[in-house]
Amino acid sequence: MLAQRADDRKSVLSTSYSNDFEFADLTALGSQRFLVTVDTEEEFDWSSPFSREGYGTKHLEALPKFQELCDRHGIIPCYLVDYPIMEDPRGVELVSGYAHSGQAEIGVQLHPWVNPPFDEIISHHNSYACNLPPELERAKLTNLFNSIVARTGITPDAYRAGRYGAGPHTADILADLGLTIDTSVRARFDYSEQGGPDYTHHPVNPYWIRKGSLLELPLTTVFSGAMRSAGNVVFGEWFGSQLARSVLARSSMLERIALTPEGIPLAKALEGIDLAIEERIPIINLSFHSPSLAVGYTPYVRTEEQLQEFYAWFSGVFQHLHDRGIRPTTMAEIKSASQFPWLG
């Protein structure tokens, strides 16, 4: 079971829930590793209501520069592509070319509002696929999956729900499509006030959704500060306001560090990586949104200077991981190391 809807929160957030997770044995990887996942998606105004129209894909011309950076560091990123990317010939050309040459992997990402069939009312609530009727979530995801296979010649292994909106029916859909890795869980984040999932008490270590057939690979978020051992309770339940959290961070009592270049300075990310290494998180899962690779499409990159800082973040993080002896990995390698029965 993935995260449930906000109205089902009690069953998810019971005090014993964290004990119900069965962690995956990834010792076959030999050491801690890191993964780069890219929400490869259309450009749209994040501050405006959701719309089926008015989006763009111009930033795709910036993708080769990022791929070249990954190539130099021996990193094979996973591009989690959504429907508008598969509708763009340039998007298909780029991601399929990288995948067929072994430079990248292709995964699946569902943005319901721009992914047919269009049988729902566009709303904030329905932007989370977990809030759609199960048959509509299935139809949209199946349509996207089939489009990726047909247009790229690649059968994806991994899925991420747009807006991290995985729900109680998602696992069945993924299993039926043959997807073996989900990476929708943004551990230590709560989207329930927006109508989305609550991942406050989900672990950062990979765990089985269905043992031997469906693995969860959470995005990596760590807590720093004197109260880090109680981070989930303190941050998620006692100090829910942004003001209270800012006070905690400034006082070095508690700070949440998501390992992404979007809103997290390089120095803070390096601290987060060191903490993830200390916690022995098997897979350090880095993520960001592809429109941030060009100026003007996300709140994080509005100027050329910010774009340069964005690339400096990657260069600094990749070098730090190398210096700490943390090598890159891939979805395929993780799948193999997880000892799925049919790979034996």
Tab-separated table of C-alpha atoms in Angstrom:
chain	number	residue	atom	x	y	z
A	1	MET	CA	0.000	0.000	0.000
A	2	LEU	CA	1.261	3.446	-0.840
A	3	ALA	CA	0.164	6.609	0.912
A	4	GLN	CA	-3.558	6.900	1.443
A	5	ARG	CA	-5.902	9.836	0.966
A	6	ALA	CA	-6.198	12.502	3.627
A	7	ASP	CA	-9.520	11.085	4.836
A	8	ASP	CA	-7.763	7.752	5.547
A	9	ARG	CA	-4.903	9.250	7.541
A	10	LYS	CA	-5.582	7.541	10.871
A	11	SER	CA	-4.798	4.084	9.558
A	12	VAL	CA	-1.538	5.402	8.124
A	13	LEU	CA	-0.377	7.501	11.050
A	14	SER	CA	-0.893	5.120	13.967
A	15	THR	CA	2.118	4.996	16.260
A	16	SER	CA	2.953	1.444	15.189
A	17	TYR	CA	2.779	2.140	11.476
A	18	SER	CA	6.523	2.658	11.026
A	19	ASN	CA	7.086	-0.871	12.315
A	20	ASP	CA	5.017	-2.293	9.474
A	21	PHE	CA	7.571	-1.497	6.769
A	22	GLU	CA	9.740	-4.317	5.462
A	23	PHE	CA	13.004	-2.815	4.297
A	24	ALA	CA	14.670	-4.090	1.152
A	25	ASP	CA	18.033	-5.808	1.426
A	26	LEU	CA	20.357	-3.879	-0.875
A	27	THR	CA	23.652	-5.246	0.421
A	28	ALA	CA	24.299	-6.667	-3.062
A	29	LEU	CA	25.124	-3.103	-4.123
A	30	GLY	CA	28.207	-3.364	-1.943
A	31	SER	CA	27.931	0.105	-0.419
A	32	GLN	CA	25.717	3.147	-0.089
A	33	ARG	CA	24.875	4.608	-3.490
A	34	PHE	CA	23.123	7.645	-4.952
A	35	LEU	CA	20.547	8.079	-7.686
A	36	VAL	CA	19.524	11.106	-9.758
A	37	THR	CA	15.818	11.270	-10.629
A	38	VAL	CA	14.381	14.008	-12.840
A	39	ASP	CA	10.686	14.919	-12.945
A	40	THR	CA	10.779	15.457	-16.704
A	41	GLU	CA	7.681	17.487	-17.379
A	42	GLU	CA	6.042	20.414	-19.120
A	43	GLU	CA	6.527	24.049	-18.162
A	44	PHE	CA	3.565	25.697	-16.443
A	45	ASP	CA	2.907	28.505	-13.992
A	46	TRP	CA	3.154	26.935	-10.552
A	47	SER	CA	1.227	29.853	-9.015
A	48	SER	CA	-1.786	29.621	-11.356
A	49	PRO	CA	-4.711	27.178	-11.400
A	50	PHE	CA	-4.074	23.899	-13.175
A	51	SER	CA	-4.958	23.884	-16.873
A	52	ARG	CA	-4.944	21.445	-19.757
A	53	GLU	CA	-3.600	24.194	-22.014
A	54	GLY	CA	-0.968	26.891	-22.001
A	55	TYR	CA	1.990	24.726	-21.078
A	56	GLY	CA	5.264	24.435	-22.994
A	57	THR	CA	8.296	22.206	-23.437
A	58	LYS	CA	10.896	24.743	-24.594
A	59	HIS	CA	13.222	23.941	-21.720
A	60	LEU	CA	13.978	20.562	-23.302
A	61	GLU	CA	16.676	22.286	-25.324
A	62	ALA	CA	18.545	22.673	-22.010
A	63	LEU	CA	18.456	18.936	-21.275
A	64	PRO	CA	21.654	18.074	-23.230
A	65	LYS	CA	23.727	20.371	-20.998
A	66	PHE	CA	22.554	18.540	-17.893
A	67	GLN	CA	23.097	15.168	-19.559
A	68	GLU	CA	26.652	16.188	-20.453
A	69	LEU	CA	27.286	17.013	-16.790
A	70	CYS	CA	26.002	13.600	-15.779
A	71	ASP	CA	28.136	11.936	-18.453
A	72	ARG	CA	31.262	13.627	-17.102
A	73	HIS	CA	30.566	12.276	-13.632
A	74	GLY	CA	29.605	8.793	-14.779
A	75	ILE	CA	25.986	9.281	-13.686
A	76	ILE	CA	23.007	7.669	-15.414
A	77	PRO	CA	19.967	9.798	-14.496
A	78	CYS	CA	16.404	8.509	-14.574
A	79	TYR	CA	14.112	10.797	-16.563
A	80	LEU	CA	10.580	10.303	-15.221
A	81	VAL	CA	8.619	11.577	-18.209
A	82	ASP	CA	5.011	12.699	-18.376
A	83	TYR	CA	2.513	12.879	-21.223
A	84	PRO	CA	3.403	16.340	-22.666
A	85	ILE	CA	7.040	15.250	-22.962
A	86	MET	CA	5.946	12.195	-24.953
A	87	GLU	CA	3.797	14.446	-27.140
A	88	ASP	CA	6.864	16.523	-28.049
A	89	PRO	CA	9.022	14.945	-30.793
A	90	ARG	CA	12.119	16.613	-29.348
A	91	GLY	CA	11.371	15.170	-25.931
A	92	VAL	CA	10.998	11.682	-27.381
A	93	GLU	CA	14.192	12.083	-29.390
A	94	LEU	CA	16.242	13.213	-26.417
A	95	VAL	CA	15.164	10.792	-23.700
A	96	SER	CA	14.933	7.769	-25.981
A	97	GLY	CA	18.344	8.572	-27.462
A	98	TYR	CA	19.927	8.787	-24.024
A	99	ALA	CA	18.208	5.584	-22.904
A	100	HIS	CA	19.178	3.543	-25.979
A	101	SER	CA	22.794	4.700	-25.683
A	102	GLY	CA	22.930	3.709	-22.010
A	103	GLN	CA	23.360	7.291	-20.800
A	104	ALA	CA	20.017	7.487	-18.989
A	105	GLU	CA	16.940	5.567	-17.923
A	106	ILE	CA	13.301	6.363	-18.640
A	107	GLY	CA	10.604	6.252	-15.975
A	108	VAL	CA	6.967	7.303	-15.772
A	109	GLN	CA	5.459	10.414	-14.162
A	110	LEU	CA	1.728	11.169	-14.163
A	111	HIS	CA	0.355	14.714	-14.260
A	112	PRO	CA	-3.396	13.967	-14.348
A	113	TRP	CA	-4.514	17.367	-15.601
A	114	VAL	CA	-2.566	17.065	-18.886
A	115	ASN	CA	-2.839	13.297	-19.329
A	116	PRO	CA	-5.839	11.786	-21.171
A	117	PRO	CA	-8.481	10.563	-20.738
A	118	PHE	CA	-9.905	13.864	-19.498
A	119	ASP	CA	-12.920	12.714	-17.529
A	120	GLU	CA	-12.364	14.719	-14.351
A	121	ILE	CA	-12.930	18.327	-13.367
A	122	ILE	CA	-9.661	20.236	-13.202
A	123	SER	CA	-9.020	21.196	-9.599
A	124	HIS	CA	-6.294	21.308	-6.985
A	125	HIS	CA	-7.786	18.202	-5.396
A	126	ASN	CA	-7.748	16.264	-8.679
A	127	SER	CA	-4.141	17.236	-9.408
A	128	TYR	CA	-3.273	14.364	-7.048
A	129	ALA	CA	-3.890	11.151	-8.979
A	130	CYS	CA	-4.719	9.401	-5.697
A	131	ASN	CA	-7.905	11.498	-5.487
A	132	LEU	CA	-9.228	10.323	-8.854
A	133	PRO	CA	-11.625	7.394	-9.196
A	134	PRO	CA	-9.462	4.249	-9.354
A	135	GLU	CA	-10.538	3.429	-12.899
A	136	LEU	CA	-9.545	6.920	-14.089
A	137	GLU	CA	-6.143	6.798	-12.376
A	138	ARG	CA	-5.628	3.436	-14.066
A	139	ALA	CA	-6.718	4.707	-17.491
A	140	LYS	CA	-4.430	7.742	-17.346
A	141	LEU	CA	-1.424	5.786	-16.146
A	142	THR	CA	-1.977	2.999	-18.673
A	143	ASN	CA	-2.288	5.538	-21.485
A	144	LEU	CA	0.974	7.199	-20.442
A	145	PHE	CA	2.837	3.911	-20.001
A	146	ASN	CA	1.757	2.665	-23.432
A	147	SER	CA	2.723	5.979	-25.018
A	148	ILE	CA	6.238	5.772	-23.546
A	149	VAL	CA	6.728	2.198	-24.744
A	150	ALA	CA	5.390	2.937	-28.228
A	151	ARG	CA	7.337	6.174	-28.766
A	152	THR	CA	10.663	5.331	-27.153
A	153	GLY	CA	10.897	1.563	-27.539
A	154	ILE	CA	11.739	1.397	-23.820
A	155	THR	CA	9.693	-0.438	-21.191
A	156	PRO	CA	10.066	1.594	-17.978
A	157	ASP	CA	10.674	0.051	-14.564
A	158	ALA	CA	10.019	3.090	-12.331
A	159	TYR	CA	7.112	5.384	-11.541
A	160	ARG	CA	6.636	8.666	-9.708
A	161	ALA	CA	3.219	10.179	-9.189
A	162	GLY	CA	3.158	13.863	-10.074
A	163	ARG	CA	2.908	15.969	-6.913
A	164	TYR	CA	3.843	12.731	-5.096
A	165	GLY	CA	0.179	11.764	-5.345
A	166	ALA	CA	0.304	7.987	-4.978
A	167	GLY	CA	-2.631	6.345	-3.248
A	168	PRO	CA	-4.220	3.086	-2.146
A	169	HIS	CA	-4.956	1.922	-5.697
A	170	THR	CA	-1.627	2.865	-7.266
A	171	ALA	CA	0.189	-0.345	-6.347
A	172	ASP	CA	-2.361	-2.509	-8.165
A	173	ILE	CA	-1.999	-0.405	-11.307
A	174	LEU	CA	1.796	-0.474	-11.224
A	175	ALA	CA	1.828	-4.225	-10.687
A	176	ASP	CA	-0.540	-4.818	-13.595
A	177	LEU	CA	1.637	-2.692	-15.883
A	178	GLY	CA	4.778	-4.526	-14.775
A	179	LEU	CA	6.398	-1.521	-13.099
A	180	THR	CA	8.621	-2.748	-10.283
A	181	ILE	CA	9.859	0.438	-8.553
A	182	ASP	CA	7.810	3.316	-7.187
A	183	THR	CA	9.536	6.538	-6.178
A	184	SER	CA	6.498	8.673	-5.303
A	185	VAL	CA	7.058	8.857	-1.553
A	186	ARG	CA	8.572	12.130	-0.378
A	187	ALA	CA	9.407	10.918	3.087
A	188	ARG	CA	8.951	13.397	5.957
A	189	PHE	CA	6.583	15.657	3.970
A	190	ASP	CA	2.841	16.118	4.530
A	191	TYR	CA	0.570	17.241	1.689
A	192	SER	CA	-2.719	16.418	3.414
A	193	GLU	CA	-3.716	20.073	3.895
A	194	GLN	CA	-3.660	20.381	0.096
A	195	GLY	CA	-5.673	17.184	-0.311
A	196	GLY	CA	-2.625	15.039	-1.000
A	197	PRO	CA	-0.804	12.241	0.840
A	198	ASP	CA	0.882	12.435	4.226
A	199	TYR	CA	4.379	10.892	4.161
A	200	THR	CA	5.427	12.189	7.586
A	201	HIS	CA	6.053	8.747	9.016
A	202	HIS	CA	7.258	6.982	5.905
A	203	PRO	CA	10.896	5.872	6.054
A	204	VAL	CA	13.699	7.140	3.858
A	205	ASN	CA	15.118	3.636	3.391
A	206	PRO	CA	13.834	1.563	0.441
A	207	TYR	CA	11.063	-0.809	1.469
A	208	TRP	CA	8.739	-3.336	-0.082
A	209	ILE	CA	5.238	-2.302	-1.046
A	210	ARG	CA	4.773	-5.876	-2.228
A	211	LYS	CA	7.683	-8.094	-1.346
A	212	GLY	CA	9.466	-9.392	-4.412
A	213	SER	CA	7.416	-7.420	-6.911
A	214	LEU	CA	7.080	-3.727	-6.026
A	215	LEU	CA	9.791	-1.701	-4.280
A	216	GLU	CA	9.424	1.803	-2.826
A	217	LEU	CA	12.419	4.088	-3.333
A	218	PRO	CA	11.656	7.247	-1.311
A	219	LEU	CA	13.121	10.637	-2.087
A	220	THR	CA	15.792	11.447	0.461
A	221	THR	CA	15.089	13.975	3.206
A	222	VAL	CA	17.019	14.145	6.478
A	223	PHE	CA	16.731	16.090	9.708
A	224	SER	CA	19.620	18.046	11.208
A	225	GLY	CA	19.982	19.692	14.612
A	226	ALA	CA	19.851	18.760	18.261
A	227	MET	CA	16.302	17.369	17.989
A	228	ARG	CA	16.825	15.378	14.794
A	229	SER	CA	16.115	12.015	16.429
A	230	ALA	CA	12.549	13.194	17.088
A	231	GLY	CA	12.291	15.033	13.792
A	232	ASN	CA	9.068	13.503	12.481
A	233	VAL	CA	7.106	14.264	15.625
A	234	VAL	CA	8.602	17.680	16.333
A	235	PHE	CA	8.630	18.951	12.758
A	236	GLY	CA	5.496	17.278	11.465
A	237	GLU	CA	3.176	17.403	14.453
A	238	TRP	CA	4.368	19.918	17.055
A	239	PHE	CA	5.700	22.711	14.856
A	240	GLY	CA	3.563	22.733	11.734
A	241	SER	CA	3.854	26.403	10.795
A	242	GLN	CA	6.602	27.763	8.579
A	243	LEU	CA	7.425	30.420	11.190
A	244	ALA	CA	7.927	27.834	13.931
A	245	ARG	CA	10.087	25.712	11.641
A	246	SER	CA	12.207	28.729	10.717
A	247	VAL	CA	12.806	29.429	14.410
A	248	LEU	CA	13.847	25.811	14.952
A	249	ALA	CA	16.265	25.965	12.017
A	250	ARG	CA	17.825	29.283	13.049
A	251	SER	CA	18.361	27.975	16.571
A	252	SER	CA	20.025	24.802	15.192
A	253	MET	CA	17.432	22.734	17.020
A	254	LEU	CA	15.838	21.083	13.984
A	255	GLU	CA	15.889	21.544	10.221
A	256	ARG	CA	14.516	19.431	7.401
A	257	ILE	CA	16.875	19.053	4.442
A	258	ALA	CA	15.482	17.676	1.203
A	259	LEU	CA	18.207	16.591	-1.208
A	260	THR	CA	17.227	18.725	-4.165
A	261	PRO	CA	18.770	21.828	-5.751
A	262	GLU	CA	15.342	23.471	-5.658
A	263	GLY	CA	15.359	25.699	-2.599
A	264	ILE	CA	18.205	23.914	-0.793
A	265	PRO	CA	21.586	25.739	-0.870
A	266	LEU	CA	24.699	23.736	-1.720
A	267	ALA	CA	26.203	23.953	1.770
A	268	LYS	CA	22.974	22.697	3.311
A	269	ALA	CA	22.744	19.862	0.759
A	270	LEU	CA	26.297	18.756	1.586
A	271	GLU	CA	25.347	18.697	5.268
A	272	GLY	CA	22.288	16.618	4.349
A	273	ILE	CA	24.398	14.170	2.354
A	274	ASP	CA	26.787	13.714	5.280
A	275	LEU	CA	23.818	13.028	7.561
A	276	ALA	CA	22.362	10.541	5.062
A	277	ILE	CA	25.731	8.772	4.961
A	278	GLU	CA	25.857	8.771	8.762
A	279	GLU	CA	22.328	7.294	8.864
A	280	ARG	CA	23.446	4.679	6.333
A	281	ILE	CA	20.551	5.342	3.999
A	282	PRO	CA	21.210	2.742	1.261
A	283	ILE	CA	20.081	4.922	-1.679
A	284	ILE	CA	20.486	8.701	-1.567
A	285	ASN	CA	17.748	9.735	-3.986
A	286	LEU	CA	18.345	13.224	-5.451
A	287	SER	CA	15.528	14.846	-7.424
A	288	PHE	CA	14.423	18.003	-9.223
A	289	HIS	CA	12.048	19.219	-11.950
A	290	SER	CA	13.399	19.466	-15.490
A	291	PRO	CA	12.017	22.995	-16.208
A	292	SER	CA	14.489	24.276	-13.591
A	293	LEU	CA	17.230	23.605	-16.161
A	294	ALA	CA	16.249	26.808	-17.992
A	295	VAL	CA	15.540	30.341	-16.827
A	296	GLY	CA	12.008	31.443	-16.042
A	297	TYR	CA	10.014	28.241	-15.715
A	298	THR	CA	10.139	27.449	-11.980
A	299	PRO	CA	10.385	29.624	-8.848
A	300	TYR	CA	13.906	28.312	-8.278
A	301	VAL	CA	15.549	29.552	-11.481
A	302	ARG	CA	14.394	33.040	-12.469
A	303	THR	CA	17.745	34.498	-13.560
A	304	GLU	CA	20.926	33.426	-15.313
A	305	GLU	CA	22.748	33.783	-12.014
A	306	GLN	CA	20.353	31.338	-10.381
A	307	LEU	CA	20.860	28.932	-13.271
A	308	GLN	CA	24.616	29.071	-12.742
A	309	GLU	CA	24.061	28.389	-9.036
A	310	PHE	CA	21.824	25.465	-9.990
A	311	TYR	CA	24.625	23.858	-11.977
A	312	ALA	CA	27.154	24.710	-9.277
A	313	TRP	CA	24.921	22.782	-6.859
A	314	PHE	CA	25.136	19.659	-9.002
A	315	SER	CA	28.868	19.983	-9.513
A	316	GLY	CA	29.443	20.452	-5.789
A	317	VAL	CA	27.120	17.613	-4.790
A	318	PHE	CA	28.547	15.173	-7.336
A	319	GLN	CA	32.107	15.983	-6.265
A	320	HIS	CA	31.227	15.636	-2.583
A	321	LEU	CA	29.577	12.268	-3.143
A	322	HIS	CA	32.657	11.131	-5.050
A	323	ASP	CA	34.950	12.342	-2.278
A	324	ARG	CA	32.861	10.478	0.306
A	325	GLY	CA	33.068	7.275	-1.741
A	326	ILE	CA	29.369	7.211	-2.663
A	327	ARG	CA	29.009	5.911	-6.217
A	328	PRO	CA	26.021	6.440	-8.529
A	329	THR	CA	23.530	3.697	-9.249
A	330	THR	CA	20.533	3.103	-11.511
A	331	MET	CA	17.005	1.790	-11.292
A	332	ALA	CA	18.128	-1.345	-13.145
A	333	GLU	CA	20.962	-1.949	-10.682
A	334	ILE	CA	18.671	-1.393	-7.696
A	335	LYS	CA	16.117	-3.786	-9.165
A	336	SER	CA	18.778	-6.448	-9.602
A	337	ALA	CA	20.212	-5.922	-6.113
A	338	SER	CA	16.731	-6.136	-4.568
A	339	GLN	CA	16.608	-9.792	-5.551
A	340	PHE	CA	13.307	-9.828	-7.381
A	341	PRO	CA	12.452	-13.564	-7.628
A	342	TRP	CA	12.434	-13.765	-11.410
A	343	LEU	CA	15.953	-12.320	-11.627
A	344	GLY	CA	17.512	-15.150	-9.607
